[in-house]
Each structure stands twice: as structure tokens, then as C-alpha cells.
Amino acid sequence: MIPVSDLSVLSVASECWPLVKTGGLADVVGALPAAVAPHGVAMTRFLPGYPAVLRALPRKRTLFRYDSLLGAPARIIAAKHDERPILVLDAPAYFDRDGGPYADPMGRDWFDNGLRFAAFAKAAADVAAGRAGAKRFDVLHAHDWQSGLAPAYLTYTVDEAVRPVSVMTIHNMAFQGFFAADFFGRLELPRTAWSIEGVEYHGGVGMLKAGVKLADAITTVSPGYAEEIKKPQFGMGLEGLILGRQDRLSGIVNGIDTQAWNPATDQALAAPFTAGTLEARTTNKRAVEAAFGLAEEDGPLFTVITRLTWQKGMDVLIEVIDHLVGLGGRLALLGTGDAAIEAGLHAAAARHPGRVGIRIGYDEALAHLLQGGADAILVPSRFEPCGLTQLYGLAYGCVPVVARTGGLGDTVIDANVAALASGAATGVQFSPVSYEGLSDAISRTIRLFHDPAKWRSIQRAGMAADFSWAQSGSDYAALYRRLKERS
Ligand code: ADP
């Protein structure tokens, strides 16, 4: 039963699991409505009408028609998903294409990404303000640069007396949505918006910048990352603006969907298990070995499930693979991304047949099996706003070995002497992200693996930790409420 709500939120995002996903953003957007519902918040999601989204939603009805939304006809469509209301921007000129949400089938960014997501953000502001067929919302919650102009459209096109408050969540500062100055003319914003107080950023249009500047509150997905983005190394040019608005900034760590990610009921596992039946993980390990062409044995099996990018430290991983194998470890990696990294991984697999298995591609079911069958998951990210794979690892007794940064540092308790003695340790942290840092962490992990009492204690402590959305759902709801009361 969905509890009574007294606050309405429009959650505006370019991805939402299970309808469309390229990364952690989708998981968060998919899980948020249920997380905030117990706190009296009715959340409606607003998504672009990609073909997969439109196909997945039955019984759609048209709420509103635009003859021209930044130059193309469009409709706002209402439907239900997961028993909850969902709104979709059906604009075939922008979204009815083969390929991914942001790139063509060759992996090249769509040439008109700026216009596509400006139109999306404009429609979001119209919907939230109650002028596109839906009732006005109390709060517009924008996620990442694709929704970053929504607070700008609210600021410049909606009367202050009826303007919903807005929250801008940064899931990754590395993607900012920057476009050339002449693009401003396409946005149908008043000239006053062209200023450093508005959407202008280094002589162009900064979509994330606009959201950070104009939203009533800024959040990011862990307290650690909220601190880091005040510094140039992590703020990626926006650190000054973030510092100037730090009184509006908070970090709320992502939860995980404990129904989709529950090792006791997970259909993708060869053998479901609990903290009391960890020995059943061996069956999953056999299934991983078979899927990745690895030798069948009980020694330490590492996994990596990731986008293959510099951010994720994959170049460092490639350097360390020989060391990992030299210590008796094996690696099963699932990922997709940079061609040069793929090539380096394939070369490592060719050097170590039966010890290193690589699967290039995106495979949700295989990601679950890896968490249930591998012994440890490596997350050597150079920066990580929150990170989800370490949280799934904790829930699945797949011990996370993580770089000490952002959300990774916030969610994994390093197996140092004190944490081991008190039974608090849930994984291994290391720093810096370098050959030395990662190879030492792997050596330490393998030593712990060969001490079964300590290893079991680490696995069980991770599985007992609460990474459900309970706390974070309550934190978001409290934030929405504070903003509404202040407005
Ligand atoms: P990011 O959003 O930066 O990619 P996160 O750790 O926050 O990183 O989220 C990644 C999400 O995508 C997780 O749910 C992870 O399981 C999933 N994922 C990443 N790569 C793959 C892949 N190749 N196949 C299946 N799932 C993947």
C-alpha cells in the first residue's frame, strides 16, 4: 500500500532502471519513488520517450501537445510503471532513434544532444509548473546535466509565486553538458539568462552549471564526494561555484534496490544464498568459471563490473593483472567502453588463459552472477561519486576492494587491525590509484582470503550492513520538505 502523501516531486532524469540504463543514475532514479513514499512524498518520474521506454509502457494517454518544443512537435504522455505514475516526453525528432540514450550505434555522441536535452528540461519545467496537462508539483528534482536546464527554465519562465522549488543532483561531475554560445539562441530563454548568474559558462552554455547555479538545493550522491567537489581535482571547473553555494550542498549516499539485489531470491544466481549459507556461493563460482572460460578451482576469484574508462582506473588494473595472477588469483571482468582498454584486457586474457576471462558487453544477469560467485570485487576508481558495484558486493558477500575516494570511502570499512578485531571490517580500501596502491591491496586481500575465519567475518559484516534506501529516502524527503517550507 502506498502511504498518504502531502508533497509531490517530479524526478527528471535521462535514465531509469529497468526502462533505460547506462549506469548507476538509472538505478537511483528507478529506486527513489519507493524510497521516499514512506515519508509522505509522491514522486513522479519524467523521462525522454526513447523507443524502449515507449514500448515498455502500456496504456499511455496524452496529457499535452506542443506544436513546437524548441522547434519540433512533442507530446507529454502519462502512464504507470511499477504501480507508480510516470510521465514521458514523446518527441520523435529528438528521441525516436536506434542507439543509446546519448550516442549513436557507433558510440558517437548524438550531434544534437544539447537540443535534445534542452527540450527535455524545458518540458520538465512546464510539467512541474502545472502548465503541461499535469497538476503543479511542489518540487522539481533534476538529475545530472541532461536535466540541468530545468531549474533555469523554472527561474526564467515561471512566476515566482507559483514556481516549484528545485533540487539538482550531481551523479558525476565529469559530465557537464557544455555547448557553444550560439546554442543559447535555440533555448527560447530570455536574454537575461545569458550571464554568469544564469546559464553562461566560459563563453558557452553550461547545462550542469546552470542547474548548480539556479537550483534551490544541490545534492551529490555521497558525503565524501560532496567534500571532494569543492576542490579543483574533483570539481572539474565547477569547484568555485560549488564552494560559493556550499550552504546549499549536501551528500546523500545511494541505496540499493534490495528486491532486485537480494542473494536469497536472485533468479540470476545458479544458487541463491544467505549469510548463513555462504558455502552455496561455490556453485555460483563454478557458473562464473564456466561463463568466463576459467579454470575450476577454489582459489581467490576477483571480478570487475564496470564502464571501461580512465575514471574507473582500468588502465591501472591492466598493469596489475600479472601481479594478481602471480599470487594465484583469477579475474572475471564484465565491461564495455574504451577500445584501448578493451584491447589491453584482451591481451592480458591471452597471456593468462584460464586465469583471466573478459566479457565485453552489458549484461545485467551476468553482473548478478558475478557478485554471487566471485570472492572479491575490485573498484579502483580515480573518483567515484557513490558507486554501486561495491554496495552490491557487500550485499552478496563479494568483498569490495576499493579506492579510498568519494562514496567508496564512505561505504566500505577497511580491514585494518582494529576493524578486524571488532568485526566491523567489510572490505579493503587503498590509496593512491597506482600500480603500487592496487597491487598492495590485492596482496592484502589474498592474504585475508586465505584466513577463512577473518574472510567469513568480513563477508558477514558486509552482508549485515544496511544499504537499503531507508535512510537515504528519509534524507531526500526531509530535504524536499525543508525547501518547500522555506519557499
Ligand atoms: P557508473 O554509474 O559510474 O557507471 P556505478 O557503480 O554507480 O557506476 O553504477 C554502475 C551500474 O551499472 C551498476 O548497477 C553495475 O552493476 C552496472 N554495470 C556497469 N557495467 C556493466 C556491464 N557491463 N554489465 C552489466 N552491468 C553493468
Coordinates of C-alpha atoms and ligand atoms in Angstrom, one line a residue:
M1 CA 0.0 0.0 0.0
I2 CA 1.3 3.4 -0.9
P3 CA 1.1 5.8 2.1
V4 CA -0.8 9.1 2.0
S5 CA 1.4 11.9 0.6
D6 CA 1.3 15.6 1.1
L7 CA 4.3 16.6 -1.1
S8 CA 4.7 16.0 -4.8
V9 CA 8.0 15.7 -6.6
L10 CA 8.8 15.5 -10.3
S11 CA 12.0 13.4 -10.7
V12 CA 13.6 14.5 -14.0
A13 CA 16.2 12.1 -15.5
S14 CA 17.5 10.7 -18.7
E15 CA 17.6 7.1 -17.4
C16 CA 15.5 4.9 -15.2
W17 CA 16.0 1.3 -14.4
P18 CA 14.6 -1.0 -15.8
L19 CA 13.4 1.0 -18.7
V20 CA 16.7 2.5 -19.8
K21 CA 20.1 2.2 -18.2
T22 CA 23.7 3.0 -18.9
G23 CA 24.9 3.4 -15.3
G24 CA 24.2 4.0 -11.7
L25 CA 21.9 7.0 -12.4
A26 CA 19.2 4.6 -13.7
D27 CA 19.3 2.5 -10.6
V28 CA 18.9 5.6 -8.3
V29 CA 16.1 7.1 -10.4
G30 CA 14.3 3.7 -10.5
A31 CA 14.5 3.2 -6.7
L32 CA 13.8 6.7 -5.4
P33 CA 9.9 6.8 -5.6
A34 CA 9.6 3.8 -3.4
A35 CA 12.3 5.1 -1.1
V36 CA 10.5 8.5 -0.4
A37 CA 7.0 7.2 -0.4
P38 CA 7.0 6.1 3.2
H39 CA 7.8 9.7 4.1
G40 CA 4.7 11.2 2.5
V41 CA 6.4 12.1 -0.8
A42 CA 4.6 11.2 -4.1
M43 CA 7.3 11.1 -6.8
T44 CA 6.5 11.0 -10.5
R45 CA 9.3 10.3 -12.9
F46 CA 9.8 12.3 -16.1
L47 CA 11.7 10.5 -18.9
P48 CA 12.6 11.1 -22.5
G49 CA 10.5 8.9 -24.9
Y50 CA 13.2 6.7 -26.2
P51 CA 11.7 3.8 -28.2
A52 CA 12.4 1.3 -25.4
V53 CA 10.6 3.4 -22.9
L54 CA 7.5 3.9 -25.1
R55 CA 7.4 0.2 -25.9
A56 CA 7.6 -0.8 -22.3
L57 CA 4.6 1.4 -21.1
P58 CA 1.1 0.1 -21.8
R59 CA -2.0 2.3 -21.6
K60 CA -0.5 5.6 -22.4
R61 CA -2.6 8.8 -22.6
T62 CA -1.7 12.2 -24.0
L63 CA -1.7 15.0 -21.4
F64 CA -0.4 17.8 -23.5
R65 CA 0.7 18.6 -27.1
Y66 CA 3.4 21.1 -28.2
D67 CA 3.3 22.3 -31.8
S68 CA 6.9 23.2 -31.3
L69 CA 9.1 22.3 -28.4
L70 CA 12.3 24.1 -29.3
G71 CA 11.4 23.5 -32.9
A72 CA 9.8 20.1 -33.0
P73 CA 6.4 18.7 -32.2
A74 CA 6.1 16.8 -29.0
R75 CA 3.6 15.3 -26.5
I76 CA 3.6 14.7 -22.8
I77 CA 2.3 11.2 -22.1
A78 CA 1.1 9.8 -18.8
A79 CA 1.4 6.1 -17.9
K80 CA 2.1 3.8 -15.0
H81 CA 5.2 1.9 -14.2
D82 CA 5.7 -0.2 -11.1
E83 CA 2.2 0.9 -10.0
R84 CA 3.5 4.5 -9.9
P85 CA 2.8 7.4 -12.3
I86 CA 5.3 8.2 -14.9
L87 CA 5.4 10.9 -17.5
V88 CA 7.2 10.7 -20.8
L89 CA 8.3 13.3 -23.3
D90 CA 7.3 11.8 -26.7
A91 CA 9.3 13.9 -29.2
P92 CA 10.2 11.7 -32.1
A93 CA 12.5 14.2 -33.7
Y94 CA 14.7 14.1 -30.6
F95 CA 14.3 10.6 -29.2
D96 CA 12.9 8.1 -31.7
R97 CA 16.2 6.7 -32.9
D98 CA 18.2 3.5 -32.7
G99 CA 21.2 3.5 -30.5
G100 CA 21.8 4.6 -26.9
P101 CA 20.3 7.5 -24.9
Y102 CA 23.3 9.7 -25.7
A103 CA 25.1 8.1 -28.6
D104 CA 24.5 6.5 -32.0
P105 CA 25.0 2.8 -32.6
M106 CA 28.7 3.6 -33.4
G107 CA 29.1 5.1 -29.9
R108 CA 29.4 8.7 -31.2
D109 CA 27.5 11.3 -29.2
W110 CA 24.4 12.4 -31.0
F111 CA 25.1 15.6 -32.8
D112 CA 22.1 17.4 -31.2
N113 CA 22.4 16.2 -27.6
G114 CA 22.3 19.8 -26.4
L115 CA 19.0 20.5 -28.2
R116 CA 17.5 17.1 -27.2
F117 CA 18.1 17.6 -23.5
A118 CA 17.3 21.3 -23.5
A119 CA 13.9 20.4 -24.9
F120 CA 13.6 17.7 -22.2
A121 CA 14.5 20.2 -19.5
K122 CA 12.1 22.8 -20.8
A123 CA 9.2 20.3 -20.9
A124 CA 10.1 19.2 -17.4
A125 CA 9.8 22.8 -16.1
D126 CA 6.5 23.1 -17.9
V127 CA 5.2 19.9 -16.4
A128 CA 6.4 20.8 -12.9
A129 CA 4.9 24.3 -13.1
G130 CA 1.5 22.7 -14.0
R131 CA 1.3 24.1 -17.5
A132 CA 1.6 20.9 -19.5
G133 CA -1.5 19.0 -18.5
A134 CA -0.4 17.7 -15.1
K135 CA -1.1 19.2 -11.7
R136 CA 1.6 21.5 -10.4
F137 CA 4.4 19.8 -8.5
D138 CA 5.9 21.1 -5.2
V139 CA 9.5 20.1 -6.2
L140 CA 11.4 19.5 -9.4
H141 CA 14.3 17.2 -8.8
A142 CA 16.8 17.3 -11.7
H143 CA 19.5 14.6 -12.2
D144 CA 22.7 15.4 -14.0
W145 CA 23.5 17.7 -16.9
Q146 CA 20.7 16.3 -19.1
S147 CA 18.2 17.9 -16.7
G148 CA 20.4 20.8 -15.7
L149 CA 18.5 23.4 -17.6
A150 CA 15.2 22.6 -15.8
P151 CA 16.0 24.9 -12.9
A152 CA 16.9 27.6 -15.4
Y153 CA 13.6 27.2 -17.2
L154 CA 11.8 27.4 -13.8
T155 CA 13.8 30.5 -12.9
Y156 CA 13.3 32.4 -16.1
T157 CA 9.9 31.3 -17.3
V158 CA 7.8 30.6 -14.2
D159 CA 6.3 33.3 -12.0
E160 CA 8.0 33.2 -8.6
A161 CA 4.7 32.9 -6.7
V162 CA 3.9 29.6 -8.3
R163 CA 7.4 28.3 -9.0
P164 CA 8.2 24.8 -7.7
V165 CA 11.4 24.5 -5.7
S166 CA 14.2 22.6 -7.3
V167 CA 17.0 20.2 -6.4
M168 CA 19.9 19.5 -8.6
T169 CA 21.7 16.2 -8.0
I170 CA 25.1 15.6 -9.4
H171 CA 25.7 11.9 -10.1
N172 CA 29.0 12.6 -11.8
M173 CA 30.8 15.9 -12.2
A174 CA 32.8 14.6 -15.2
F175 CA 29.8 15.1 -17.5
Q176 CA 28.7 18.7 -17.6
G177 CA 26.8 19.2 -20.9
F178 CA 28.8 22.2 -22.3
F179 CA 27.7 23.7 -25.7
A180 CA 28.9 26.6 -27.8
A181 CA 27.5 30.1 -27.3
D182 CA 25.3 30.2 -30.5
F183 CA 23.3 27.3 -29.0
F184 CA 21.8 29.8 -26.5
G185 CA 19.6 31.2 -29.3
R186 CA 17.9 27.9 -29.6
L187 CA 16.8 27.7 -26.0
E188 CA 14.0 30.2 -26.0
L189 CA 15.2 31.7 -22.7
P190 CA 15.1 35.4 -22.1
R191 CA 18.4 37.3 -22.8
T192 CA 18.8 37.8 -19.0
A193 CA 19.6 34.1 -18.7
W194 CA 22.8 34.7 -20.7
S195 CA 25.0 35.7 -17.8
I196 CA 27.3 34.0 -15.3
E197 CA 24.3 34.3 -12.9
G198 CA 22.4 32.1 -15.4
V199 CA 23.3 29.5 -18.0
E200 CA 26.5 31.1 -19.4
Y201 CA 29.7 29.2 -18.6
H202 CA 33.1 30.1 -20.1
G203 CA 31.5 31.7 -23.1
G204 CA 29.1 28.8 -23.8
V205 CA 26.1 27.2 -22.3
G206 CA 26.8 25.0 -19.3
M207 CA 23.8 22.8 -18.5
L208 CA 25.1 21.3 -15.3
K209 CA 26.5 24.7 -14.3
A210 CA 23.0 26.2 -14.8
G211 CA 21.4 23.6 -12.5
V212 CA 24.1 24.1 -9.8
K213 CA 23.8 27.9 -10.0
L214 CA 20.0 28.1 -10.1
A215 CA 18.6 25.2 -8.1
D216 CA 17.4 25.8 -4.6
A217 CA 19.5 22.9 -3.3
I218 CA 22.3 20.8 -4.7
T219 CA 23.0 17.3 -3.7
T220 CA 25.5 14.7 -4.7
V221 CA 25.5 11.0 -4.0
S222 CA 27.8 10.7 -1.1
P223 CA 29.1 13.0 1.7
G224 CA 32.7 12.2 0.6
Y225 CA 32.1 13.4 -2.9
A226 CA 30.3 16.5 -1.6
E227 CA 33.5 17.5 0.1
E228 CA 35.7 16.5 -2.8
I229 CA 33.9 18.5 -5.5
K230 CA 34.9 21.7 -3.6
K231 CA 38.5 21.0 -4.9
P232 CA 39.8 21.5 -8.4
Q233 CA 40.8 17.9 -8.8
F234 CA 37.2 16.7 -8.4
G235 CA 35.2 19.9 -9.1
M236 CA 36.4 19.9 -12.8
G237 CA 36.0 23.6 -13.2
L238 CA 32.8 24.0 -11.1
E239 CA 34.6 23.9 -7.7
G240 CA 34.4 27.7 -7.3
L241 CA 30.6 27.7 -7.9
I242 CA 30.2 24.7 -5.6
L243 CA 32.2 26.4 -2.9
G244 CA 30.1 29.6 -3.3
R245 CA 26.9 27.6 -2.8
Q246 CA 28.2 25.1 -0.2
D247 CA 25.4 26.1 2.2
R248 CA 23.0 24.6 -0.3
L249 CA 25.0 21.4 -0.8
S250 CA 24.7 18.1 0.8
G251 CA 25.7 14.5 0.2
I252 CA 23.1 11.7 0.4
V253 CA 24.5 8.2 -0.3
N254 CA 22.7 6.0 -2.8
G255 CA 20.9 3.0 -1.5
I256 CA 20.4 -0.2 -3.4
D257 CA 17.2 -1.9 -4.6
T258 CA 17.1 -4.7 -2.1
Q259 CA 14.5 -6.6 -4.0
A260 CA 16.4 -6.6 -7.3
W261 CA 19.7 -7.3 -5.4
N262 CA 18.9 -9.9 -2.8
P263 CA 21.1 -13.0 -2.9
A264 CA 18.5 -15.1 -1.2
T265 CA 16.0 -14.7 -4.0
D266 CA 18.1 -13.7 -7.0
Q267 CA 17.0 -15.6 -10.1
A268 CA 20.2 -14.8 -11.9
L269 CA 22.2 -16.9 -9.5
A270 CA 22.9 -20.6 -10.0
A271 CA 22.5 -21.0 -6.2
P272 CA 20.8 -18.3 -4.1
F273 CA 22.3 -18.0 -0.6
T274 CA 22.3 -16.0 2.7
A275 CA 24.9 -15.0 5.2
G276 CA 24.2 -18.4 6.9
T277 CA 24.7 -20.4 3.7
L278 CA 27.8 -18.8 2.2
E279 CA 29.1 -22.2 1.1
A280 CA 26.4 -22.1 -1.7
R281 CA 28.5 -19.4 -3.3
T282 CA 30.7 -22.2 -4.6
T283 CA 28.0 -23.2 -7.1
N284 CA 27.9 -19.7 -8.4
K285 CA 31.7 -19.6 -8.6
R286 CA 31.5 -22.7 -10.8
A287 CA 29.0 -21.0 -13.0
V288 CA 31.2 -17.9 -13.3
E289 CA 34.2 -20.1 -14.3
A290 CA 32.1 -21.8 -16.9
A291 CA 30.8 -18.5 -18.3
F292 CA 34.3 -16.9 -18.5
G293 CA 36.4 -20.0 -19.5
L294 CA 38.3 -20.0 -16.2
A295 CA 40.0 -23.0 -14.6
E296 CA 37.8 -24.7 -12.0
E297 CA 39.4 -24.2 -8.5
D298 CA 38.8 -22.8 -5.1
G299 CA 41.5 -20.0 -5.1
P300 CA 40.6 -16.3 -5.0
L301 CA 38.4 -15.1 -7.8
F302 CA 38.2 -11.4 -8.4
T303 CA 35.6 -9.6 -10.5
V304 CA 35.2 -6.2 -12.1
I305 CA 31.9 -4.9 -13.4
T306 CA 32.2 -1.5 -15.0
R307 CA 32.4 1.0 -17.7
L308 CA 35.9 0.7 -19.2
T309 CA 37.2 4.2 -18.6
W310 CA 40.0 6.1 -17.1
Q311 CA 37.7 7.2 -14.3
K312 CA 37.3 3.6 -13.2
G313 CA 41.1 3.1 -13.1
M314 CA 41.0 0.4 -15.8
D315 CA 44.4 1.3 -17.1
V316 CA 45.9 0.6 -13.7
L317 CA 44.0 -2.7 -13.5
I318 CA 45.6 -3.8 -16.8
E319 CA 49.1 -3.1 -15.3
V320 CA 48.3 -5.1 -12.2
I321 CA 46.8 -8.2 -13.8
D322 CA 50.1 -10.1 -14.0
H323 CA 50.7 -9.5 -10.3
L324 CA 47.2 -10.7 -9.4
V325 CA 47.7 -13.9 -11.4
G326 CA 51.2 -14.4 -10.0
L327 CA 49.6 -14.5 -6.5
G328 CA 47.2 -17.3 -7.5
G329 CA 44.3 -15.0 -8.2
R330 CA 41.9 -15.1 -11.2
L331 CA 39.9 -12.4 -12.8
A332 CA 36.4 -12.4 -14.4
L333 CA 35.7 -8.9 -15.9
L334 CA 32.4 -7.7 -17.4
G335 CA 32.5 -4.3 -19.0
T336 CA 32.2 -2.1 -22.0
G337 CA 33.8 1.2 -23.0
D338 CA 37.1 2.5 -24.4
A339 CA 38.6 0.4 -27.2
A340 CA 42.2 0.8 -26.0
I341 CA 41.2 -0.6 -22.6
E342 CA 39.4 -3.5 -24.2
A343 CA 42.5 -4.3 -26.2
G344 CA 44.7 -4.2 -23.1
L345 CA 42.3 -6.5 -21.3
H346 CA 42.2 -9.0 -24.2
A347 CA 45.9 -9.0 -24.3
A348 CA 46.0 -9.9 -20.6
A349 CA 43.5 -12.6 -21.1
A350 CA 45.6 -14.1 -23.9
R351 CA 48.7 -14.1 -21.6
H352 CA 46.8 -15.9 -18.9
P353 CA 44.4 -18.5 -20.4
G354 CA 42.1 -20.0 -17.7
R355 CA 43.1 -17.3 -15.2
V356 CA 41.7 -14.1 -16.8
G357 CA 38.3 -14.1 -18.5
I358 CA 36.9 -11.0 -20.2
R359 CA 33.3 -10.4 -21.4
I360 CA 32.8 -7.2 -23.4
G361 CA 29.2 -6.0 -23.3
Y362 CA 26.4 -5.1 -20.9
D363 CA 24.7 -8.0 -19.2
E364 CA 22.6 -7.4 -16.1
A365 CA 22.1 -11.1 -15.3
L366 CA 25.8 -11.8 -15.6
A367 CA 26.5 -8.9 -13.3
H368 CA 24.4 -10.5 -10.6
L369 CA 26.0 -13.9 -11.1
L370 CA 29.5 -12.4 -10.8
Q371 CA 28.5 -10.7 -7.5
G372 CA 27.2 -14.1 -6.2
G373 CA 30.2 -16.2 -7.4
A374 CA 33.4 -14.1 -7.2
D375 CA 35.2 -13.7 -3.9
A376 CA 36.1 -10.0 -4.3
I377 CA 35.2 -7.1 -6.5
L378 CA 37.8 -4.6 -7.5
V379 CA 36.8 -0.9 -7.8
P380 CA 40.0 1.1 -8.4
S381 CA 38.2 4.3 -9.4
R382 CA 40.1 7.6 -9.6
F383 CA 37.0 9.3 -8.4
E384 CA 33.6 7.8 -7.6
P385 CA 30.6 9.9 -6.7
C386 CA 28.9 7.0 -4.9
G387 CA 29.5 3.7 -6.7
L388 CA 27.0 0.9 -6.7
T389 CA 29.0 -2.2 -7.5
Q390 CA 30.8 -2.1 -4.1
L391 CA 27.3 -1.9 -2.4
Y392 CA 26.1 -4.9 -4.4
G393 CA 29.3 -6.7 -3.5
L394 CA 28.7 -6.0 0.2
A395 CA 25.1 -7.4 -0.1
Y396 CA 26.4 -10.5 -1.9
G397 CA 29.4 -11.4 0.2
C398 CA 31.7 -10.4 -2.6
V399 CA 34.3 -8.4 -0.7
P400 CA 34.8 -4.9 -2.1
V401 CA 38.4 -3.8 -2.7
V402 CA 38.0 -0.1 -3.3
A403 CA 40.0 3.1 -3.8
R404 CA 39.6 5.5 -0.9
T405 CA 37.6 8.2 -2.7
G406 CA 34.1 9.6 -2.8
G407 CA 31.3 7.1 -2.0
L408 CA 33.7 4.2 -2.0
G409 CA 35.4 5.6 1.1
D410 CA 32.1 6.3 2.7
T411 CA 30.6 2.8 2.3
V412 CA 33.4 0.3 2.8
I413 CA 35.1 -0.3 6.2
D414 CA 38.8 -1.1 5.7
A415 CA 40.0 -4.4 7.2
N416 CA 42.7 -2.7 9.4
V417 CA 43.7 -4.3 12.6
A418 CA 41.1 -2.5 14.8
A419 CA 38.2 -3.1 12.4
L420 CA 39.1 -6.8 12.1
A421 CA 39.3 -7.2 15.9
S422 CA 35.9 -5.6 16.4
G423 CA 34.3 -7.4 13.5
A424 CA 33.5 -4.2 11.7
A425 CA 35.6 -4.6 8.6
T426 CA 33.6 -5.0 5.4
G427 CA 36.3 -4.8 2.7
V428 CA 39.7 -3.3 1.7
Q429 CA 40.4 0.3 0.9
F430 CA 43.6 1.6 -0.8
S431 CA 45.2 4.8 -2.0
P432 CA 46.6 6.0 -4.3
V433 CA 45.2 4.6 -7.5
S434 CA 48.5 3.4 -8.9
Y435 CA 50.3 0.2 -9.6
E436 CA 51.7 0.1 -6.0
G437 CA 48.3 1.0 -4.4
L438 CA 46.3 -1.6 -6.2
S439 CA 48.8 -4.4 -6.2
D440 CA 49.3 -4.0 -2.4
A441 CA 45.5 -4.1 -2.0
I442 CA 45.3 -7.3 -4.0
S443 CA 48.1 -8.9 -2.0
R444 CA 46.4 -7.9 1.3
T445 CA 43.0 -9.2 0.0
I446 CA 44.5 -12.6 -1.0
R447 CA 46.2 -12.9 2.5
L448 CA 42.8 -12.3 4.1
F449 CA 41.1 -14.7 1.8
H450 CA 43.5 -17.5 3.0
D451 CA 42.4 -16.8 6.6
P452 CA 38.9 -18.3 6.4
A453 CA 37.7 -17.0 9.8
K454 CA 38.6 -13.4 9.0
W455 CA 37.3 -13.7 5.5
R456 CA 33.9 -15.0 6.7
S457 CA 33.7 -12.3 9.2
I458 CA 34.3 -9.6 6.5
Q459 CA 31.7 -11.2 4.3
R460 CA 29.1 -11.4 7.0
A461 CA 29.7 -7.9 8.3
G462 CA 29.2 -6.6 4.7
M463 CA 26.0 -8.6 4.3
A464 CA 24.7 -7.3 7.6
A465 CA 25.3 -3.7 6.7
D466 CA 22.1 -1.7 5.7
F467 CA 22.4 -0.2 2.3
S468 CA 18.7 -0.2 1.6
W469 CA 17.1 3.1 0.7
A470 CA 15.6 3.5 4.1
Q471 CA 18.0 6.2 5.4
S472 CA 18.6 8.0 2.1
G473 CA 14.8 8.0 1.3
S474 CA 14.2 9.7 4.6
D475 CA 17.1 12.2 3.9
Y476 CA 15.7 13.2 0.5
A477 CA 12.2 13.5 1.9
A478 CA 13.5 15.8 4.7
L479 CA 15.3 17.9 2.1
Y480 CA 12.2 18.4 -0.1
R481 CA 10.2 19.3 3.0
R482 CA 12.8 21.9 4.2
L483 CA 12.8 23.5 0.8
K484 CA 9.1 23.6 0.5
E485 CA 8.7 25.2 3.9
R486 CA 11.4 27.8 3.1
S487 CA 9.8 28.8 -0.2
Ligands
ADP1 P1 28.6 4.4 -13.0 O1 27.2 5.0 -12.8 O2 29.7 5.5 -12.9 O3 28.8 3.6 -14.3 P2 28.1 2.8 -10.6 O4 28.9 1.9 -9.9 O5 27.4 3.9 -9.9 O6 29.0 3.4 -11.8 O7 26.9 2.0 -11.4 C1 27.2 1.1 -12.4 C2 25.9 0.3 -12.6 O8 26.0 -0.3 -13.9 C3 25.9 -0.9 -11.6 O9 24.5 -1.2 -11.4 C4 26.6 -2.0 -12.4 O10 26.2 -3.3 -11.9 C5 26.2 -1.7 -13.8 N1 27.1 -2.1 -14.8 C6 28.2 -1.5 -15.2 N2 28.8 -2.1 -16.3 C7 28.0 -3.2 -16.5 C8 28.0 -4.2 -17.5 N3 29.0 -4.2 -18.4 N4 27.1 -5.2 -17.5 C9 26.1 -5.1 -16.5 N5 26.0 -4.2 -15.6 C10 26.9 -3.2 -15.6

